[in-house]
Amino acid sequence: MTDTRILRPRLRQLIAARASVIMLVTAERARGRRAVQQLDVPDCPVAVQFWNAIDGWTRSPDVIDVLDALQHVRRAARDPETQNHLNCWVMEDVGPFLDSPQVNVLVKILHEEMQGTRHSLVLQAPTTEGLVRGLDRLVEIVRLELPD
């Protein structure tokens, strides 16, 4: 079992190391959200935004479509104003969307474009099903198991 005390340092390490795409595997959205919200990277604030298919992005609630949400991340990652701190975009409950070829291609593009930047995209889903071959090798996978 992986609890959030182990998960937070692993997430912090990946984000501080500038991992561009992280897959947070958990069936508990609230625990995953808490783990990300409690990230503390020394000497660098982490700006976190959350997205789901009902509420949209934290700061852009009108962005509901998954492809639009990924394009939102792409535009934001290019914005010079986002370069001064670590940015973490968390897409909750993306499992059903991972079967889409367009989603997989756009995640690959984001992985390439965000490498070496101060940006991370976290895809949260209960399983890694739907990750296509090739994409599964690009994404850092972190599992948050259910508590006993």
mmCIF file of the C-alpha atoms, coordinates in Angstrom:
data_MODEL
# 
_entry.id   MODEL 
# 
loop_
_atom_site.group_PDB 
_atom_site.id 
_atom_site.type_symbol 
_atom_site.label_atom_id 
_atom_site.label_alt_id 
_atom_site.label_comp_id 
_atom_site.label_asym_id 
_atom_site.label_entity_id 
_atom_site.label_seq_id 
_atom_site.pdbx_PDB_ins_code 
_atom_site.Cartn_x 
_atom_site.Cartn_y 
_atom_site.Cartn_z 
_atom_site.occupancy 
_atom_site.B_iso_or_equiv 
_atom_site.pdbx_formal_charge 
_atom_site.auth_seq_id 
_atom_site.auth_comp_id 
_atom_site.auth_asym_id 
_atom_site.auth_atom_id 
_atom_site.pdbx_PDB_model_num 
ATOM 1   C CA . MET A 1 1   ? 0.000   0.000  0.000   1.00 0.00 ? 1   MET A CA 1 
ATOM 2   C CA . THR A 1 2   ? 1.211   3.501  -0.823  1.00 0.00 ? 2   THR A CA 1 
ATOM 3   C CA . ASP A 1 3   ? 0.005   6.207  1.496   1.00 0.00 ? 3   ASP A CA 1 
ATOM 4   C CA . THR A 1 4   ? 0.162   9.934  0.877   1.00 0.00 ? 4   THR A CA 1 
ATOM 5   C CA . ARG A 1 5   ? 3.267   10.284 3.097   1.00 0.00 ? 5   ARG A CA 1 
ATOM 6   C CA . ILE A 1 6   ? 5.164   8.235  0.507   1.00 0.00 ? 6   ILE A CA 1 
ATOM 7   C CA . LEU A 1 7   ? 3.302   9.654  -2.469  1.00 0.00 ? 7   LEU A CA 1 
ATOM 8   C CA . ARG A 1 8   ? 3.946   13.332 -1.734  1.00 0.00 ? 8   ARG A CA 1 
ATOM 9   C CA . PRO A 1 9   ? 7.758   13.012 -1.742  1.00 0.00 ? 9   PRO A CA 1 
ATOM 10  C CA . ARG A 1 10  ? 7.605   10.999 -4.990  1.00 0.00 ? 10  ARG A CA 1 
ATOM 11  C CA . LEU A 1 11  ? 5.355   13.610 -6.640  1.00 0.00 ? 11  LEU A CA 1 
ATOM 12  C CA . ARG A 1 12  ? 7.541   16.415 -5.284  1.00 0.00 ? 12  ARG A CA 1 
ATOM 13  C CA . GLN A 1 13  ? 10.624  14.675 -6.670  1.00 0.00 ? 13  GLN A CA 1 
ATOM 14  C CA . LEU A 1 14  ? 9.075   14.237 -10.123 1.00 0.00 ? 14  LEU A CA 1 
ATOM 15  C CA . ILE A 1 15  ? 7.801   17.808 -10.306 1.00 0.00 ? 15  ILE A CA 1 
ATOM 16  C CA . ALA A 1 16  ? 11.064  19.266 -9.012  1.00 0.00 ? 16  ALA A CA 1 
ATOM 17  C CA . ALA A 1 17  ? 12.904  17.117 -11.578 1.00 0.00 ? 17  ALA A CA 1 
ATOM 18  C CA . ARG A 1 18  ? 10.651  18.664 -14.230 1.00 0.00 ? 18  ARG A CA 1 
ATOM 19  C CA . ALA A 1 19  ? 8.818   15.506 -15.269 1.00 0.00 ? 19  ALA A CA 1 
ATOM 20  C CA . SER A 1 20  ? 6.518   16.729 -17.996 1.00 0.00 ? 20  SER A CA 1 
ATOM 21  C CA . VAL A 1 21  ? 3.718   14.138 -17.723 1.00 0.00 ? 21  VAL A CA 1 
ATOM 22  C CA . ILE A 1 22  ? 2.853   12.146 -14.609 1.00 0.00 ? 22  ILE A CA 1 
ATOM 23  C CA . MET A 1 23  ? 0.071   9.581  -14.293 1.00 0.00 ? 23  MET A CA 1 
ATOM 24  C CA . LEU A 1 24  ? -1.389  9.482  -10.786 1.00 0.00 ? 24  LEU A CA 1 
ATOM 25  C CA . VAL A 1 25  ? -3.191  6.164  -10.502 1.00 0.00 ? 25  VAL A CA 1 
ATOM 26  C CA . THR A 1 26  ? -5.857  6.319  -7.810  1.00 0.00 ? 26  THR A CA 1 
ATOM 27  C CA . ALA A 1 27  ? -9.534  5.539  -7.470  1.00 0.00 ? 27  ALA A CA 1 
ATOM 28  C CA . GLU A 1 28  ? -9.799  8.214  -4.772  1.00 0.00 ? 28  GLU A CA 1 
ATOM 29  C CA . ARG A 1 29  ? -9.879  11.620 -6.407  1.00 0.00 ? 29  ARG A CA 1 
ATOM 30  C CA . ALA A 1 30  ? -9.970  13.482 -3.079  1.00 0.00 ? 30  ALA A CA 1 
ATOM 31  C CA . ARG A 1 31  ? -6.821  11.771 -1.751  1.00 0.00 ? 31  ARG A CA 1 
ATOM 32  C CA . GLY A 1 32  ? -5.008  12.397 -5.008  1.00 0.00 ? 32  GLY A CA 1 
ATOM 33  C CA . ARG A 1 33  ? -6.062  16.038 -4.925  1.00 0.00 ? 33  ARG A CA 1 
ATOM 34  C CA . ARG A 1 34  ? -4.845  16.446 -1.328  1.00 0.00 ? 34  ARG A CA 1 
ATOM 35  C CA . ALA A 1 35  ? -1.492  14.867 -2.193  1.00 0.00 ? 35  ALA A CA 1 
ATOM 36  C CA . VAL A 1 36  ? -0.970  17.346 -5.033  1.00 0.00 ? 36  VAL A CA 1 
ATOM 37  C CA . GLN A 1 37  ? -2.250  20.346 -3.047  1.00 0.00 ? 37  GLN A CA 1 
ATOM 38  C CA . GLN A 1 38  ? 0.209   19.593 -0.264  1.00 0.00 ? 38  GLN A CA 1 
ATOM 39  C CA . LEU A 1 39  ? 3.247   19.571 -2.529  1.00 0.00 ? 39  LEU A CA 1 
ATOM 40  C CA . ASP A 1 40  ? 6.031   21.691 -1.192  1.00 0.00 ? 40  ASP A CA 1 
ATOM 41  C CA . VAL A 1 41  ? 9.079   22.123 -3.377  1.00 0.00 ? 41  VAL A CA 1 
ATOM 42  C CA . PRO A 1 42  ? 11.836  24.004 -1.524  1.00 0.00 ? 42  PRO A CA 1 
ATOM 43  C CA . ASP A 1 43  ? 12.497  27.528 -2.782  1.00 0.00 ? 43  ASP A CA 1 
ATOM 44  C CA . CYS A 1 44  ? 9.885   27.287 -5.500  1.00 0.00 ? 44  CYS A CA 1 
ATOM 45  C CA . PRO A 1 45  ? 6.120   27.739 -5.218  1.00 0.00 ? 45  PRO A CA 1 
ATOM 46  C CA . VAL A 1 46  ? 3.965   25.255 -7.101  1.00 0.00 ? 46  VAL A CA 1 
ATOM 47  C CA . ALA A 1 47  ? 0.936   26.710 -8.901  1.00 0.00 ? 47  ALA A CA 1 
ATOM 48  C CA . VAL A 1 48  ? -1.679  23.959 -9.161  1.00 0.00 ? 48  VAL A CA 1 
ATOM 49  C CA . GLN A 1 49  ? -4.855  23.907 -11.239 1.00 0.00 ? 49  GLN A CA 1 
ATOM 50  C CA . PHE A 1 50  ? -7.367  21.083 -11.364 1.00 0.00 ? 50  PHE A CA 1 
ATOM 51  C CA . TRP A 1 51  ? -9.670  20.022 -14.192 1.00 0.00 ? 51  TRP A CA 1 
ATOM 52  C CA . ASN A 1 52  ? -12.539 17.599 -14.525 1.00 0.00 ? 52  ASN A CA 1 
ATOM 53  C CA . ALA A 1 53  ? -15.148 17.102 -17.236 1.00 0.00 ? 53  ALA A CA 1 
ATOM 54  C CA . ILE A 1 54  ? -17.903 18.698 -15.138 1.00 0.00 ? 54  ILE A CA 1 
ATOM 55  C CA . ASP A 1 55  ? -16.242 21.738 -13.541 1.00 0.00 ? 55  ASP A CA 1 
ATOM 56  C CA . GLY A 1 56  ? -13.537 22.577 -16.102 1.00 0.00 ? 56  GLY A CA 1 
ATOM 57  C CA . TRP A 1 57  ? -10.273 24.154 -14.937 1.00 0.00 ? 57  TRP A CA 1 
ATOM 58  C CA . THR A 1 58  ? -9.970  25.842 -11.556 1.00 0.00 ? 58  THR A CA 1 
ATOM 59  C CA . ARG A 1 59  ? -9.366  29.215 -13.222 1.00 0.00 ? 59  ARG A CA 1 
ATOM 60  C CA . SER A 1 60  ? -11.187 28.482 -16.495 1.00 0.00 ? 60  SER A CA 1 
ATOM 61  C CA . PRO A 1 61  ? -14.424 26.689 -15.673 1.00 0.00 ? 61  PRO A CA 1 
ATOM 62  C CA . ASP A 1 62  ? -15.720 27.070 -19.225 1.00 0.00 ? 62  ASP A CA 1 
ATOM 63  C CA . VAL A 1 63  ? -13.082 24.616 -20.544 1.00 0.00 ? 63  VAL A CA 1 
ATOM 64  C CA . ILE A 1 64  ? -14.978 21.315 -20.254 1.00 0.00 ? 64  ILE A CA 1 
ATOM 65  C CA . ASP A 1 65  ? -13.929 19.323 -23.343 1.00 0.00 ? 65  ASP A CA 1 
ATOM 66  C CA . VAL A 1 66  ? -10.840 17.177 -22.716 1.00 0.00 ? 66  VAL A CA 1 
ATOM 67  C CA . LEU A 1 67  ? -9.072  18.262 -25.918 1.00 0.00 ? 67  LEU A CA 1 
ATOM 68  C CA . ASP A 1 68  ? -9.778  21.910 -25.128 1.00 0.00 ? 68  ASP A CA 1 
ATOM 69  C CA . ALA A 1 69  ? -8.432  21.310 -21.604 1.00 0.00 ? 69  ALA A CA 1 
ATOM 70  C CA . LEU A 1 70  ? -5.188  19.863 -22.992 1.00 0.00 ? 70  LEU A CA 1 
ATOM 71  C CA . GLN A 1 71  ? -4.894  22.770 -25.451 1.00 0.00 ? 71  GLN A CA 1 
ATOM 72  C CA . HIS A 1 72  ? -5.416  25.125 -22.488 1.00 0.00 ? 72  HIS A CA 1 
ATOM 73  C CA . VAL A 1 73  ? -2.375  23.523 -20.805 1.00 0.00 ? 73  VAL A CA 1 
ATOM 74  C CA . ARG A 1 74  ? -0.396  23.837 -24.030 1.00 0.00 ? 74  ARG A CA 1 
ATOM 75  C CA . ARG A 1 75  ? -1.160  27.567 -24.331 1.00 0.00 ? 75  ARG A CA 1 
ATOM 76  C CA . ALA A 1 76  ? -0.523  28.225 -20.637 1.00 0.00 ? 76  ALA A CA 1 
ATOM 77  C CA . ALA A 1 77  ? 2.807   26.383 -20.731 1.00 0.00 ? 77  ALA A CA 1 
ATOM 78  C CA . ARG A 1 78  ? 3.957   28.719 -23.516 1.00 0.00 ? 78  ARG A CA 1 
ATOM 79  C CA . ASP A 1 79  ? 2.881   31.867 -21.662 1.00 0.00 ? 79  ASP A CA 1 
ATOM 80  C CA . PRO A 1 80  ? 5.914   33.846 -20.384 1.00 0.00 ? 80  PRO A CA 1 
ATOM 81  C CA . GLU A 1 81  ? 4.002   34.712 -17.192 1.00 0.00 ? 81  GLU A CA 1 
ATOM 82  C CA . THR A 1 82  ? 3.982   31.040 -16.144 1.00 0.00 ? 82  THR A CA 1 
ATOM 83  C CA . GLN A 1 83  ? 7.765   30.685 -16.268 1.00 0.00 ? 83  GLN A CA 1 
ATOM 84  C CA . ASN A 1 84  ? 8.527   32.048 -12.783 1.00 0.00 ? 84  ASN A CA 1 
ATOM 85  C CA . HIS A 1 85  ? 7.204   29.110 -10.792 1.00 0.00 ? 85  HIS A CA 1 
ATOM 86  C CA . LEU A 1 86  ? 6.462   25.437 -11.081 1.00 0.00 ? 86  LEU A CA 1 
ATOM 87  C CA . ASN A 1 87  ? 3.131   24.813 -12.743 1.00 0.00 ? 87  ASN A CA 1 
ATOM 88  C CA . CYS A 1 88  ? 1.160   21.659 -12.227 1.00 0.00 ? 88  CYS A CA 1 
ATOM 89  C CA . TRP A 1 89  ? -2.024  21.008 -14.176 1.00 0.00 ? 89  TRP A CA 1 
ATOM 90  C CA . VAL A 1 90  ? -3.997  18.071 -12.790 1.00 0.00 ? 90  VAL A CA 1 
ATOM 91  C CA . MET A 1 91  ? -6.637  16.428 -14.973 1.00 0.00 ? 91  MET A CA 1 
ATOM 92  C CA . GLU A 1 92  ? -8.878  14.330 -12.751 1.00 0.00 ? 92  GLU A CA 1 
ATOM 93  C CA . ASP A 1 93  ? -10.757 11.216 -13.863 1.00 0.00 ? 93  ASP A CA 1 
ATOM 94  C CA . VAL A 1 94  ? -9.191  11.129 -17.344 1.00 0.00 ? 94  VAL A CA 1 
ATOM 95  C CA . GLY A 1 95  ? -9.421  7.337  -17.666 1.00 0.00 ? 95  GLY A CA 1 
ATOM 96  C CA . PRO A 1 96  ? -12.403 7.346  -20.059 1.00 0.00 ? 96  PRO A CA 1 
ATOM 97  C CA . PHE A 1 97  ? -10.634 9.825  -22.354 1.00 0.00 ? 97  PHE A CA 1 
ATOM 98  C CA . LEU A 1 98  ? -7.364  7.910  -22.693 1.00 0.00 ? 98  LEU A CA 1 
ATOM 99  C CA . ASP A 1 99  ? -8.794  5.702  -25.447 1.00 0.00 ? 99  ASP A CA 1 
ATOM 100 C CA . SER A 1 100 ? -9.004  8.714  -27.749 1.00 0.00 ? 100 SER A CA 1 
ATOM 101 C CA . PRO A 1 101 ? -6.197  8.846  -30.331 1.00 0.00 ? 101 PRO A CA 1 
ATOM 102 C CA . GLN A 1 102 ? -6.383  12.663 -30.277 1.00 0.00 ? 102 GLN A CA 1 
ATOM 103 C CA . VAL A 1 103 ? -5.918  12.761 -26.496 1.00 0.00 ? 103 VAL A CA 1 
ATOM 104 C CA . ASN A 1 104 ? -2.931  10.416 -26.719 1.00 0.00 ? 104 ASN A CA 1 
ATOM 105 C CA . VAL A 1 105 ? -1.311  12.466 -29.489 1.00 0.00 ? 105 VAL A CA 1 
ATOM 106 C CA . LEU A 1 106 ? -1.826  15.714 -27.601 1.00 0.00 ? 106 LEU A CA 1 
ATOM 107 C CA . VAL A 1 107 ? -0.376  14.226 -24.399 1.00 0.00 ? 107 VAL A CA 1 
ATOM 108 C CA . LYS A 1 108 ? 2.688   13.137 -26.417 1.00 0.00 ? 108 LYS A CA 1 
ATOM 109 C CA . ILE A 1 109 ? 3.005   16.660 -27.824 1.00 0.00 ? 109 ILE A CA 1 
ATOM 110 C CA . LEU A 1 110 ? 2.733   18.157 -24.333 1.00 0.00 ? 110 LEU A CA 1 
ATOM 111 C CA . HIS A 1 111 ? 5.365   15.721 -23.073 1.00 0.00 ? 111 HIS A CA 1 
ATOM 112 C CA . GLU A 1 112 ? 7.747   16.888 -25.802 1.00 0.00 ? 112 GLU A CA 1 
ATOM 113 C CA . GLU A 1 113 ? 6.994   20.597 -25.452 1.00 0.00 ? 113 GLU A CA 1 
ATOM 114 C CA . MET A 1 114 ? 7.141   20.660 -21.648 1.00 0.00 ? 114 MET A CA 1 
ATOM 115 C CA . GLN A 1 115 ? 10.351  18.651 -21.240 1.00 0.00 ? 115 GLN A CA 1 
ATOM 116 C CA . GLY A 1 116 ? 12.929  20.718 -19.402 1.00 0.00 ? 116 GLY A CA 1 
ATOM 117 C CA . THR A 1 117 ? 10.380  23.372 -18.444 1.00 0.00 ? 117 THR A CA 1 
ATOM 118 C CA . ARG A 1 118 ? 8.908   24.104 -15.042 1.00 0.00 ? 118 ARG A CA 1 
ATOM 119 C CA . HIS A 1 119 ? 5.580   22.573 -16.041 1.00 0.00 ? 119 HIS A CA 1 
ATOM 120 C CA . SER A 1 120 ? 3.981   19.217 -15.262 1.00 0.00 ? 120 SER A CA 1 
ATOM 121 C CA . LEU A 1 121 ? 0.745   17.664 -16.419 1.00 0.00 ? 121 LEU A CA 1 
ATOM 122 C CA . VAL A 1 122 ? -0.722  15.138 -13.996 1.00 0.00 ? 122 VAL A CA 1 
ATOM 123 C CA . LEU A 1 123 ? -3.264  12.709 -15.418 1.00 0.00 ? 123 LEU A CA 1 
ATOM 124 C CA . GLN A 1 124 ? -5.324  11.172 -12.629 1.00 0.00 ? 124 GLN A CA 1 
ATOM 125 C CA . ALA A 1 125 ? -7.213  7.934  -13.298 1.00 0.00 ? 125 ALA A CA 1 
ATOM 126 C CA . PRO A 1 126 ? -8.093  4.735  -11.420 1.00 0.00 ? 126 PRO A CA 1 
ATOM 127 C CA . THR A 1 127 ? -6.017  2.563  -13.818 1.00 0.00 ? 127 THR A CA 1 
ATOM 128 C CA . THR A 1 128 ? -3.451  2.923  -16.568 1.00 0.00 ? 128 THR A CA 1 
ATOM 129 C CA . GLU A 1 129 ? -5.814  1.263  -19.044 1.00 0.00 ? 129 GLU A CA 1 
ATOM 130 C CA . GLY A 1 130 ? -6.128  3.304  -22.167 1.00 0.00 ? 130 GLY A CA 1 
ATOM 131 C CA . LEU A 1 131 ? -2.512  4.462  -22.236 1.00 0.00 ? 131 LEU A CA 1 
ATOM 132 C CA . VAL A 1 132 ? -1.337  3.460  -25.687 1.00 0.00 ? 132 VAL A CA 1 
ATOM 133 C CA . ARG A 1 133 ? 1.981   1.803  -26.375 1.00 0.00 ? 133 ARG A CA 1 
ATOM 134 C CA . GLY A 1 134 ? 4.657   4.427  -26.549 1.00 0.00 ? 134 GLY A CA 1 
ATOM 135 C CA . LEU A 1 135 ? 2.813   6.869  -24.338 1.00 0.00 ? 135 LEU A CA 1 
ATOM 136 C CA . ASP A 1 136 ? 3.137   4.485  -21.389 1.00 0.00 ? 136 ASP A CA 1 
ATOM 137 C CA . ARG A 1 137 ? 6.932   4.777  -21.748 1.00 0.00 ? 137 ARG A CA 1 
ATOM 138 C CA . LEU A 1 138 ? 6.852   8.587  -21.681 1.00 0.00 ? 138 LEU A CA 1 
ATOM 139 C CA . VAL A 1 139 ? 4.629   9.002  -18.634 1.00 0.00 ? 139 VAL A CA 1 
ATOM 140 C CA . GLU A 1 140 ? 5.928   8.720  -15.072 1.00 0.00 ? 140 GLU A CA 1 
ATOM 141 C CA . ILE A 1 141 ? 3.459   6.502  -13.198 1.00 0.00 ? 141 ILE A CA 1 
ATOM 142 C CA . VAL A 1 142 ? 2.761   7.006  -9.484  1.00 0.00 ? 142 VAL A CA 1 
ATOM 143 C CA . ARG A 1 143 ? 0.258   4.729  -7.738  1.00 0.00 ? 143 ARG A CA 1 
ATOM 144 C CA . LEU A 1 144 ? -1.817  5.721  -4.729  1.00 0.00 ? 144 LEU A CA 1 
ATOM 145 C CA . GLU A 1 145 ? -3.339  2.469  -3.542  1.00 0.00 ? 145 GLU A CA 1 
ATOM 146 C CA . LEU A 1 146 ? -6.524  2.231  -1.522  1.00 0.00 ? 146 LEU A CA 1 
ATOM 147 C CA . PRO A 1 147 ? -5.922  2.106  2.241   1.00 0.00 ? 147 PRO A CA 1 
ATOM 148 C CA . ASP A 1 148 ? -6.338  -1.211 4.044   1.00 0.00 ? 148 ASP A CA 1 
# 
